[in-house]
PDB file of C-alpha atoms and ligand atoms in Angstrom:
ATOM      1  CA  UNK A  24      19.514 -16.020  23.339  1.00 46.00           C
ATOM      2  CA  UNK A  25      19.421 -12.842  21.253  1.00 53.00           C
ATOM      3  CA  UNK A  26      17.426 -15.462  18.458  1.00 64.00           C
ATOM      4  CA  UNK A  27      15.174 -16.570  21.030  1.00 64.00           C
ATOM      5  CA  UNK A  28      13.953 -13.198  22.093  1.00 63.00           C
ATOM      6  CA  UNK A  29      13.892 -11.569  18.420  1.00 63.00           C
ATOM      7  CA  UNK A  30      11.701 -15.001  17.559  1.00 63.00           C
ATOM      8  CA  UNK A  31       9.323 -14.408  20.822  1.00 60.00           C
ATOM      9  CA  UNK A  32       9.624 -11.047  19.364  1.00 60.00           C
ATOM     10  CA  UNK A  33       8.075 -11.835  15.987  1.00 59.00           C
ATOM     11  CA  UNK A  34       4.994 -13.798  17.043  1.00 59.00           C
ATOM     12  CA  UNK A  35       4.256 -10.768  19.217  1.00 57.00           C
ATOM     13  CA  UNK A  36       3.832  -8.993  16.148  1.00 61.00           C
ATOM     14  CA  UNK A  37       2.062 -11.518  14.343  1.00 60.00           C
ATOM     15  CA  UNK A  38      -0.446 -12.451  17.048  1.00 55.00           C
ATOM     16  CA  UNK A  39      -1.742  -9.199  17.904  1.00 71.00           C
ATOM     17  CA  UNK A  40      -2.433  -7.896  14.533  1.00 74.00           C
ATOM     18  CA  UNK A  41      -3.331 -11.245  13.254  1.00 69.00           C
ATOM     19  CA  UNK A  42      -5.907 -10.983  16.042  1.00 77.00           C
ATOM     20  CA  UNK A  43      -7.198  -8.223  15.193  1.00 78.00           C
ATOM     21  CA  UNK A  44      -7.673  -9.369  10.844  1.00 87.00           C
ATOM     22  CA  UNK A  45      -6.680  -7.249   8.996  1.00 95.00           C
ATOM     23  CA  UNK A  46      -6.545  -5.982   5.177  1.00 96.00           C
ATOM     24  CA  UNK A  47      -4.048  -4.532   3.275  1.00 98.00           C
ATOM     25  CA  UNK A  48      -4.303  -2.842   0.098  1.00 98.00           C
ATOM     26  CA  UNK A  49      -0.632  -1.861  -1.552  1.00 98.00           C
ATOM     27  CA  UNK A  50      -1.269   1.197  -3.331  1.00 99.00           C
ATOM     28  CA  UNK A  51       2.831   1.746  -4.950  1.00 99.00           C
ATOM     29  CA  UNK A  52       3.903   4.008  -8.232  1.00 98.00           C
ATOM     30  CA  UNK A  53       6.123   6.086  -9.045  1.00 98.00           C
ATOM     31  CA  UNK A  54       6.865   9.796  -6.985  1.00 98.00           C
ATOM     32  CA  UNK A  55       4.417  11.694  -7.842  1.00 98.00           C
ATOM     33  CA  UNK A  56       2.140   9.204  -9.586  1.00 98.00           C
ATOM     34  CA  UNK A  57      -0.716  10.397  -7.756  1.00 98.00           C
ATOM     35  CA  UNK A  58      -0.964   7.848  -4.629  1.00 98.00           C
ATOM     36  CA  UNK A  59      -1.765  10.091  -1.655  1.00 98.00           C
ATOM     37  CA  UNK A  60      -4.309  12.256  -4.055  1.00 98.00           C
ATOM     38  CA  UNK A  61      -6.296   8.565  -5.742  1.00 98.00           C
ATOM     39  CA  UNK A  62      -5.915   7.300  -2.067  1.00 98.00           C
ATOM     40  CA  UNK A  63      -8.559  10.283  -0.279  1.00 98.00           C
ATOM     41  CA  UNK A  64     -10.783   9.057  -2.760  1.00 98.00           C
ATOM     42  CA  UNK A  65     -10.824   5.578  -1.704  1.00 98.00           C
ATOM     43  CA  UNK A  66     -10.713   6.015   1.717  1.00 98.00           C
ATOM     44  CA  UNK A  67     -14.115   8.823   1.081  1.00 98.00           C
ATOM     45  CA  UNK A  68     -15.794   5.947  -0.785  1.00 97.00           C
ATOM     46  CA  UNK A  69     -14.818   2.537   0.411  1.00 97.00           C
ATOM     47  CA  UNK A  70     -13.940   3.180   4.303  1.00 96.00           C
ATOM     48  CA  UNK A  71     -10.407   2.234   4.168  1.00 98.00           C
ATOM     49  CA  UNK A  72      -8.107   4.115   6.511  1.00 98.00           C
ATOM     50  CA  UNK A  73      -4.880   5.547   4.726  1.00 98.00           C
ATOM     51  CA  UNK A  74      -1.486   5.332   5.438  1.00 98.00           C
ATOM     52  CA  UNK A  75       1.458   6.724   3.691  1.00 98.00           C
ATOM     53  CA  UNK A  76       4.352   5.261   5.093  1.00 98.00           C
ATOM     54  CA  UNK A  77       5.927   9.065   3.376  1.00 98.00           C
ATOM     55  CA  UNK A  78       3.336  10.934   5.770  1.00 98.00           C
ATOM     56  CA  UNK A  79       4.264   8.491   9.045  1.00 98.00           C
ATOM     57  CA  UNK A  80       7.780   9.005   8.426  1.00 98.00           C
ATOM     58  CA  UNK A  81       7.672  13.017   8.168  1.00 98.00           C
ATOM     59  CA  UNK A  82       5.546  12.616  11.405  1.00 98.00           C
ATOM     60  CA  UNK A  83       8.743  10.995  12.754  1.00 98.00           C
ATOM     61  CA  UNK A  84      11.085  13.641  12.062  1.00 97.00           C
ATOM     62  CA  UNK A  85       8.811  16.286  13.341  1.00 97.00           C
ATOM     63  CA  UNK A  86       8.062  14.504  16.661  1.00 97.00           C
ATOM     64  CA  UNK A  87      11.894  14.564  17.382  1.00 95.00           C
ATOM     65  CA  UNK A  88      12.370  11.214  17.765  1.00 96.00           C
ATOM     66  CA  UNK A  89      15.814   9.448  17.874  1.00 96.00           C
ATOM     67  CA  UNK A  90      15.848   8.425  14.393  1.00 97.00           C
ATOM     68  CA  UNK A  91      14.564  12.286  13.353  1.00 98.00           C
ATOM     69  CA  UNK A  92      17.618  13.346  11.867  1.00 98.00           C
ATOM     70  CA  UNK A  93      18.919  10.434  10.208  1.00 98.00           C
ATOM     71  CA  UNK A  94      15.173   9.599   8.521  1.00 98.00           C
ATOM     72  CA  UNK A  95      15.535  13.525   7.349  1.00 98.00           C
ATOM     73  CA  UNK A  96      18.656  12.641   5.840  1.00 98.00           C
ATOM     74  CA  UNK A  97      17.575   9.675   3.938  1.00 98.00           C
ATOM     75  CA  UNK A  98      14.444  11.468   2.500  1.00 98.00           C
ATOM     76  CA  UNK A  99      16.382  14.282   1.342  1.00 98.00           C
ATOM     77  CA  UNK A 100      18.814  11.826  -0.536  1.00 98.00           C
ATOM     78  CA  UNK A 101      15.470  10.227  -2.029  1.00 98.00           C
ATOM     79  CA  UNK A 102      16.635   6.939  -0.381  1.00 98.00           C
ATOM     80  CA  UNK A 103      15.088   4.317   1.905  1.00 98.00           C
ATOM     81  CA  UNK A 104      15.075   4.064   4.786  1.00 98.00           C
ATOM     82  CA  UNK A 105      15.758   1.220   7.062  1.00 98.00           C
ATOM     83  CA  UNK A 106      12.734  -1.516   6.831  1.00 98.00           C
ATOM     84  CA  UNK A 107      12.371  -1.246  10.819  1.00 98.00           C
ATOM     85  CA  UNK A 108      11.891   1.984  11.264  1.00 98.00           C
ATOM     86  CA  UNK A 109       8.959   1.971   8.670  1.00 98.00           C
ATOM     87  CA  UNK A 110       8.010  -1.455  10.190  1.00 98.00           C
ATOM     88  CA  UNK A 111       7.094   0.056  13.320  1.00 97.00           C
ATOM     89  CA  UNK A 112       5.513   3.022  12.691  1.00 98.00           C
ATOM     90  CA  UNK A 113       2.661   1.011  10.183  1.00 98.00           C
ATOM     91  CA  UNK A 114       2.519  -1.431  13.109  1.00 97.00           C
ATOM     92  CA  UNK A 115       1.642   1.418  15.853  1.00 96.00           C
ATOM     93  CA  UNK A 116      -0.640   3.090  13.079  1.00 97.00           C
ATOM     94  CA  UNK A 117      -2.658  -0.359  11.882  1.00 97.00           C
ATOM     95  CA  UNK A 118      -2.755  -1.349  16.203  1.00 95.00           C
ATOM     96  CA  UNK A 119      -3.928   2.399  16.813  1.00 95.00           C
ATOM     97  CA  UNK A 120      -7.329   2.378  13.833  1.00 96.00           C
ATOM     98  CA  UNK A 121      -9.950   1.166  15.044  1.00 95.00           C
ATOM     99  CA  UNK A 122     -10.432   0.409  11.718  1.00 97.00           C
ATOM    100  CA  UNK A 123      -9.673  -3.253   9.109  1.00 96.00           C
ATOM    101  CA  UNK A 124      -8.860  -2.242   6.440  1.00 97.00           C
ATOM    102  CA  UNK A 125      -5.408  -0.192   5.274  1.00 98.00           C
ATOM    103  CA  UNK A 126      -4.603   1.422   1.594  1.00 98.00           C
ATOM    104  CA  UNK A 127      -0.760   1.193   2.459  1.00 99.00           C
ATOM    105  CA  UNK A 128       1.204   3.944   0.182  1.00 99.00           C
ATOM    106  CA  UNK A 129       4.510   4.100  -0.825  1.00 98.00           C
ATOM    107  CA  UNK A 130       5.517   1.026   1.087  1.00 98.00           C
ATOM    108  CA  UNK A 131       7.055  -1.403   0.376  1.00 98.00           C
ATOM    109  CA  UNK A 132       9.757   0.659  -1.904  1.00 98.00           C
ATOM    110  CA  UNK A 133      12.412  -2.288  -2.068  1.00 98.00           C
ATOM    111  CA  UNK A 134      12.944  -6.640  -1.511  1.00 98.00           C
ATOM    112  CA  UNK A 135      13.848  -5.516   2.267  1.00 98.00           C
ATOM    113  CA  UNK A 136      11.155  -3.415   2.583  1.00 98.00           C
ATOM    114  CA  UNK A 137       8.440  -6.821   1.357  1.00 98.00           C
ATOM    115  CA  UNK A 138      10.337  -9.377   2.826  1.00 98.00           C
ATOM    116  CA  UNK A 139      10.829  -7.777   6.565  1.00 98.00           C
ATOM    117  CA  UNK A 140       6.998  -6.226   6.226  1.00 98.00           C
ATOM    118  CA  UNK A 141       5.774 -10.285   5.317  1.00 97.00           C
ATOM    119  CA  UNK A 142       8.575 -11.685   7.854  1.00 96.00           C
ATOM    120  CA  UNK A 143       7.412  -9.524  11.192  1.00 96.00           C
ATOM    121  CA  UNK A 144       3.649  -9.229  10.984  1.00 95.00           C
ATOM    122  CA  UNK A 145       2.969 -12.393   8.858  1.00 95.00           C
ATOM    123  CA  UNK A 146       0.492  -9.835   6.756  1.00 96.00           C
ATOM    124  CA  UNK A 147       0.284 -10.748   2.393  1.00 97.00           C
ATOM    125  CA  UNK A 148      -1.601  -7.948   0.940  1.00 98.00           C
ATOM    126  CA  UNK A 149      -5.031  -8.978  -0.700  1.00 97.00           C
ATOM    127  CA  UNK A 150      -4.273  -7.058  -3.868  1.00 98.00           C
ATOM    128  CA  UNK A 151      -1.493  -4.086  -5.373  1.00 98.00           C
ATOM    129  CA  UNK A 152      -2.607  -1.028  -6.559  1.00 98.00           C
ATOM    130  CA  UNK A 153      -0.246  -0.193  -9.348  1.00 98.00           C
ATOM    131  CA  UNK A 154      -0.320   3.538 -10.645  1.00 98.00           C
ATOM    132  CA  UNK A 155       1.948   3.262 -13.509  1.00 98.00           C
ATOM    133  CA  UNK A 156       2.759   7.144 -14.763  1.00 98.00           C
ATOM    134  CA  UNK A 157       4.966   8.320 -17.351  1.00 98.00           C
ATOM    135  CA  UNK A 158       8.164   9.680 -15.719  1.00 98.00           C
ATOM    136  CA  UNK A 159       8.035  13.613 -17.463  1.00 98.00           C
ATOM    137  CA  UNK A 160       4.691  13.436 -16.175  1.00 98.00           C
ATOM    138  CA  UNK A 161       6.145  12.012 -13.032  1.00 98.00           C
ATOM    139  CA  UNK A 162       7.887  15.931 -12.822  1.00 98.00           C
ATOM    140  CA  UNK A 163       5.675  18.067 -13.917  1.00 98.00           C
ATOM    141  CA  UNK A 164       3.110  17.277 -11.099  1.00 98.00           C
ATOM    142  CA  UNK A 165       6.098  16.995  -8.150  1.00 98.00           C
ATOM    143  CA  UNK A 166       7.678  20.503  -9.463  1.00 98.00           C
ATOM    144  CA  UNK A 167       3.857  22.071  -9.199  1.00 98.00           C
ATOM    145  CA  UNK A 168       2.898  20.366  -5.839  1.00 98.00           C
ATOM    146  CA  UNK A 169       3.832  23.128  -3.660  1.00 95.00           C
ATOM    147  CA  UNK A 170       3.233  21.353  -0.286  1.00 96.00           C
ATOM    148  CA  UNK A 171       7.154  22.864   0.502  1.00 96.00           C
ATOM    149  CA  UNK A 172       8.012  19.117   0.579  1.00 97.00           C
ATOM    150  CA  UNK A 173      11.804  19.139   0.824  1.00 96.00           C
ATOM    151  CA  UNK A 174      12.244  15.749  -1.546  1.00 98.00           C
ATOM    152  CA  UNK A 175      10.246  17.976  -4.151  1.00 98.00           C
ATOM    153  CA  UNK A 176      13.443  19.497  -5.809  1.00 98.00           C
ATOM    154  CA  UNK A 177      14.653  18.035  -9.415  1.00 98.00           C
ATOM    155  CA  UNK A 178      18.045  16.447  -7.872  1.00 98.00           C
ATOM    156  CA  UNK A 179      15.633  14.623  -5.780  1.00 98.00           C
ATOM    157  CA  UNK A 180      13.799  13.452  -8.222  1.00 98.00           C
ATOM    158  CA  UNK A 181      16.040  12.831 -10.430  1.00 98.00           C
ATOM    159  CA  UNK A 182      17.303   9.831  -7.192  1.00 98.00           C
ATOM    160  CA  UNK A 183      13.316   8.962  -6.247  1.00 98.00           C
ATOM    161  CA  UNK A 184      13.437   7.951 -10.327  1.00 98.00           C
ATOM    162  CA  UNK A 185      16.423   6.327  -9.545  1.00 98.00           C
ATOM    163  CA  UNK A 186      15.198   4.205  -6.966  1.00 98.00           C
ATOM    164  CA  UNK A 187      12.402   3.254  -8.041  1.00 98.00           C
ATOM    165  CA  UNK A 188      13.685   2.374 -11.495  1.00 98.00           C
ATOM    166  CA  UNK A 189      15.930  -0.201  -9.285  1.00 98.00           C
ATOM    167  CA  UNK A 190      14.489  -1.060  -6.408  1.00 98.00           C
ATOM    168  CA  UNK A 191      10.782  -0.416  -6.111  1.00 98.00           C
ATOM    169  CA  UNK A 192       9.865  -1.501  -9.763  1.00 98.00           C
ATOM    170  CA  UNK A 193      10.965  -5.334  -8.592  1.00 98.00           C
ATOM    171  CA  UNK A 194       8.543  -5.292  -6.053  1.00 98.00           C
ATOM    172  CA  UNK A 195       5.412  -4.574  -8.459  1.00 98.00           C
ATOM    173  CA  UNK A 196       7.154  -7.429 -10.692  1.00 98.00           C
ATOM    174  CA  UNK A 197       7.138  -9.995  -7.607  1.00 98.00           C
ATOM    175  CA  UNK A 198       3.594  -9.238  -6.900  1.00 98.00           C
ATOM    176  CA  UNK A 199       2.298  -9.413 -10.885  1.00 98.00           C
ATOM    177  CA  UNK A 200       3.975 -12.774 -11.122  1.00 98.00           C
ATOM    178  CA  UNK A 201       1.761 -13.705  -8.375  1.00 98.00           C
ATOM    179  CA  UNK A 202      -1.348 -12.524 -10.205  1.00 98.00           C
ATOM    180  CA  UNK A 203      -1.985  -9.522  -7.544  1.00 98.00           C
ATOM    181  CA  UNK A 204      -1.485  -6.152  -9.141  1.00 98.00           C
ATOM    182  CA  UNK A 205      -4.283  -4.557 -10.893  1.00 98.00           C
ATOM    183  CA  UNK A 206      -2.502  -2.372 -12.879  1.00 98.00           C
ATOM    184  CA  UNK A 207      -4.024   1.683 -13.126  1.00 98.00           C
ATOM    185  CA  UNK A 208      -3.234   3.805 -15.962  1.00 98.00           C
ATOM    186  CA  UNK A 209      -1.970   7.396 -13.743  1.00 98.00           C
ATOM    187  CA  UNK A 210      -1.510   9.741 -16.515  1.00 98.00           C
ATOM    188  CA  UNK A 211      -5.493  10.824 -16.629  1.00 98.00           C
ATOM    189  CA  UNK A 212      -6.766  13.095 -15.190  1.00 98.00           C
ATOM    190  CA  UNK A 213      -7.673  12.728 -11.519  1.00 98.00           C
ATOM    191  CA  UNK A 214     -10.926  12.110 -12.247  1.00 98.00           C
ATOM    192  CA  UNK A 215     -10.671   9.306 -14.647  1.00 98.00           C
ATOM    193  CA  UNK A 216      -7.911   7.990 -12.703  1.00 98.00           C
ATOM    194  CA  UNK A 217     -10.753   7.904  -9.729  1.00 98.00           C
ATOM    195  CA  UNK A 218     -12.991   5.487 -12.195  1.00 98.00           C
ATOM    196  CA  UNK A 219     -10.283   3.407 -12.793  1.00 98.00           C
ATOM    197  CA  UNK A 220     -10.031   2.587  -9.092  1.00 98.00           C
ATOM    198  CA  UNK A 221     -13.886   2.262  -8.663  1.00 98.00           C
ATOM    199  CA  UNK A 222     -13.389  -0.088 -11.069  1.00 98.00           C
ATOM    200  CA  UNK A 223     -10.849  -2.426  -9.050  1.00 98.00           C
ATOM    201  CA  UNK A 224     -12.022  -2.000  -6.084  1.00 98.00           C
ATOM    202  CA  UNK A 225     -15.914  -2.336  -6.636  1.00 97.00           C
ATOM    203  CA  UNK A 226     -14.916  -5.957  -8.273  1.00 96.00           C
ATOM    204  CA  UNK A 227     -12.402  -7.257  -5.170  1.00 95.00           C
ATOM    205  CA  UNK A 228     -15.844  -6.150  -2.536  1.00 93.00           C
ATOM    206  CA  UNK A 229     -17.966  -8.174  -5.192  1.00 92.00           C
ATOM    207  CA  UNK A 230     -15.807 -11.240  -4.765  1.00 91.00           C
ATOM    208  CA  UNK A 231     -15.890 -10.888  -1.617  1.00 88.00           C
ATOM    209  CA  UNK A 232     -18.889 -10.929  -0.768  1.00 87.00           C
ATOM    210  CA  UNK A 233     -19.167 -14.424  -2.330  1.00 86.00           C
ATOM    211  CA  UNK A 234     -16.500 -15.757  -1.528  1.00 85.00           C
ATOM    212  CA  UNK A 235     -18.032 -15.326   1.963  1.00 84.00           C
ATOM    213  CA  UNK A 236     -21.513 -16.743   1.247  1.00 82.00           C
ATOM    214  CA  UNK A 237     -19.736 -19.491  -0.160  1.00 81.00           C
ATOM    215  CA  UNK A 238     -17.753 -19.423   2.704  1.00 82.00           C
ATOM    216  CA  UNK A 239     -21.077 -20.504   4.994  1.00 77.00           C
ATOM    217  CA  UNK A 240     -23.670 -22.833   5.682  1.00 71.00           C
ATOM    218  CA  UNK A 241     -25.671 -22.857   2.129  1.00 73.00           C
ATOM    219  CA  UNK A 242     -23.502 -23.106   0.057  1.00 74.00           C
ATOM    220  CA  UNK A 243     -21.632 -26.547  -0.716  1.00 77.00           C
ATOM    221  CA  UNK A 244     -20.034 -28.334  -3.407  1.00 77.00           C
ATOM    222  CA  UNK A 245     -21.965 -31.045  -6.289  1.00 78.00           C
ATOM    223  CA  UNK A 246     -20.459 -34.157  -7.485  1.00 80.00           C
ATOM    224  CA  UNK A 247     -18.692 -32.310  -9.546  1.00 80.00           C
ATOM    225  CA  UNK A 248     -16.591 -30.032  -7.876  1.00 78.00           C
ATOM    226  CA  UNK A 249     -18.059 -27.130  -8.446  1.00 79.00           C
ATOM    227  CA  UNK A 250     -19.740 -25.063  -5.903  1.00 75.00           C
ATOM    228  CA  UNK A 251     -23.129 -23.841  -5.455  1.00 76.00           C
ATOM    229  CA  UNK A 252     -25.128 -21.466  -3.357  1.00 74.00           C
ATOM    230  CA  UNK A 253     -28.178 -21.825  -1.589  1.00 77.00           C
ATOM    231  CA  UNK A 254     -30.789 -19.164  -1.896  1.00 71.00           C
ATOM    232  CA  UNK A 255     -33.352 -17.929   0.427  1.00 73.00           C
ATOM    233  CA  UNK A 256     -35.865 -15.398  -0.760  1.00 72.00           C
ATOM    234  CA  UNK A 257     -38.233 -14.376   2.017  1.00 74.00           C
ATOM    235  CA  UNK A 258     -41.222 -12.606   1.520  1.00 68.00           C
TER     236      UNK A 258
HETATM  237  N1  ATP B  30      -4.184  12.080 -12.287  1.00 64.15           N
HETATM  238  C1  ATP B  30      -3.793  13.724 -12.141  1.00 64.15           C
HETATM  239  N2  ATP B  30      -4.139  14.548 -12.436  1.00 64.15           N
HETATM  240  C2  ATP B  30      -2.644  15.858 -12.432  1.00 64.15           C
HETATM  241  N3  ATP B  30      -2.428  16.120 -11.769  1.00 64.15           N
HETATM  242  C3  ATP B  30      -2.428  14.928 -10.117  1.00 64.15           C
HETATM  243  C4  ATP B  30      -3.197  14.157 -10.665  1.00 64.15           C
HETATM  244  N4  ATP B  30      -3.334  13.567  -9.423  1.00 64.15           N
HETATM  245  C5  ATP B  30      -2.231  14.440  -8.545  1.00 64.15           C
HETATM  246  N5  ATP B  30      -1.326  14.807  -9.342  1.00 64.15           N
HETATM  247  C6  ATP B  30      -1.194  16.162  -8.128  1.00 64.15           C
HETATM  248  O1  ATP B  30       0.125  15.633  -8.738  1.00 64.15           O
HETATM  249  C7  ATP B  30       0.761  16.122  -7.407  1.00 64.15           C
HETATM  250  C8  ATP B  30       1.447  15.055  -7.111  1.00 64.15           C
HETATM  251  O2  ATP B  30       0.131  13.733  -6.366  1.00 64.15           O
HETATM  252  P1  ATP B  30       0.525  13.183  -4.810  1.00 64.15           P
HETATM  253  O3  ATP B  30       1.044  14.142  -4.120  1.00 64.15           O
HETATM  254  O4  ATP B  30      -0.936  12.115  -4.526  1.00 64.15           O
HETATM  255  O5  ATP B  30       1.434  11.523  -5.528  1.00 64.15           O
HETATM  256  P2  ATP B  30       2.028  10.309  -4.732  1.00 64.15           P
HETATM  257  O6  ATP B  30       2.377   9.549  -5.958  1.00 64.15           O
HETATM  258  O7  ATP B  30       1.288  10.267  -3.546  1.00 64.15           O
HETATM  259  O8  ATP B  30       3.126  11.117  -4.470  1.00 64.15           O
HETATM  260  P3  ATP B  30       4.446  11.149  -3.620  1.00 64.15           P
HETATM  261  O9  ATP B  30       5.354   9.661  -3.869  1.00 64.15           O
HETATM  262  O10 ATP B  30       5.828  11.932  -3.806  1.00 64.15           O
HETATM  263  O11 ATP B  30       4.455  10.872  -2.171  1.00 64.15           O
HETATM  264  C9  ATP B  30       0.167  17.030  -6.916  1.00 64.15           C
HETATM  265  O12 ATP B  30      -0.084  17.906  -6.722  1.00 64.15           O
HETATM  266  C10 ATP B  30      -1.357  16.569  -6.805  1.00 64.15           C
HETATM  267  O13 ATP B  30      -2.707  17.449  -6.401  1.00 64.15           O
HETATM  268  N1  LIG B  31       8.195   2.893   2.366  1.00 64.15           N
HETATM  269  C1  LIG B  31       9.456   3.642   2.181  1.00 64.15           C
HETATM  270  C2  LIG B  31       8.854   5.068   1.929  1.00 64.15           C
HETATM  271  C3  LIG B  31       9.117   6.385   2.152  1.00 64.15           C
HETATM  272  N2  LIG B  31      10.006   6.295   2.188  1.00 64.15           N
HETATM  273  C4  LIG B  31      10.802   7.694   2.467  1.00 64.15           C
HETATM  274  O1  LIG B  31      10.006   8.832   2.143  1.00 64.15           O
HETATM  275  C5  LIG B  31      10.262  10.017   0.960  1.00 64.15           C
HETATM  276  C6  LIG B  31       8.704   9.691   0.828  1.00 64.15           C
HETATM  277  O2  LIG B  31       8.523   9.123   0.431  1.00 64.15           O
HETATM  278  P1  LIG B  31       6.614   9.480  -0.191  1.00 64.15           P
HETATM  279  O3  LIG B  31       6.014   7.950  -0.694  1.00 64.15           O
HETATM  280  O4  LIG B  31       5.709  10.711   0.464  1.00 64.15           O
HETATM  281  O5  LIG B  31       7.204  10.363  -1.066  1.00 64.15           O
HETATM  282  C7  LIG B  31      10.498   8.671   0.272  1.00 64.15           C
HETATM  283  O6  LIG B  31      11.458   9.020  -0.816  1.00 64.15           O
HETATM  284  C8  LIG B  31      11.876   8.036   0.794  1.00 64.15           C
HETATM  285  O7  LIG B  31      12.925   8.887   1.274  1.00 64.15           O
HETATM  286  C9  LIG B  31      11.029   5.273   2.392  1.00 64.15           C
HETATM  287  O8  LIG B  31      12.452   5.042   3.063  1.00 64.15           O
HETATM  288  N3  LIG B  31      10.334   4.079   3.065  1.00 64.15           N
HETATM  289 MG1   MG B  32       2.353  10.612  -1.377  1.00 64.15          MG
END
């Protein structure tokens, strides 16, 4: 009986989000690699909605939710909150948004996050933006962040680095093996990093448009299997 109910719930989750036909880009990288900073730039330039899993979890603590204390303890200890909790927050944010393009920052953080998100929502990322940054630089940035985060202290930062190496890097490797990772050298200035980010998005958007054109009536396939596009120049 439980299984039938679970399956039914999964179908509701899948259909409500697939009806929306969302485009998702996962933004990954170590703690302090600059994910949040660059997402703000991407939002301004390319019209995505930024959903930071960490920010959603911090908002859940503040809201006084029944999971608040558990989430707070996990964050203080640099641990990964159970997928069920984080996925519910992400789903709710996507459904409530009028946008259909999302940057999901800091998720999936481990294999459980990845597999559960795919199975519950049926969504696969269009690609994964990966900010690659040396640990010393990330630690320097986190200690200088000054946003009052309870996990920006040397002890928790070391724990977060360990979790990143052991649990998050394998997820990036998984997507890399599927050809989905776009790696960015994140050790440069904010402006230089954004130049590299812009190049990635510009290329993806170009190919998205080409694919849309090729799926329209004006396109076809010749006898050798090559795709062609008929362009009408007006005026
Ligand atoms: N390229 C950069 N050069 C120098 N400082 C940077 C750069 N990018 C971001 N920062 C600074 O480093 C700190 C961490 O950046 P940010 O919050 O964007 O990282 P994050 O990857 O989202 O970290 P977390 O995983 O902890 O949320 C911030 O104070 C930010 O201003
Ligand atoms: N998928 C996730 C993302 C984050 N967390 C917890 O939040 C902490 C802060 O995350 P940031 O992305 O804002 O650095 C992180 O260390 C985890 O404790 C999570 O559990 N699952
Ligand atoms: Mg962040």
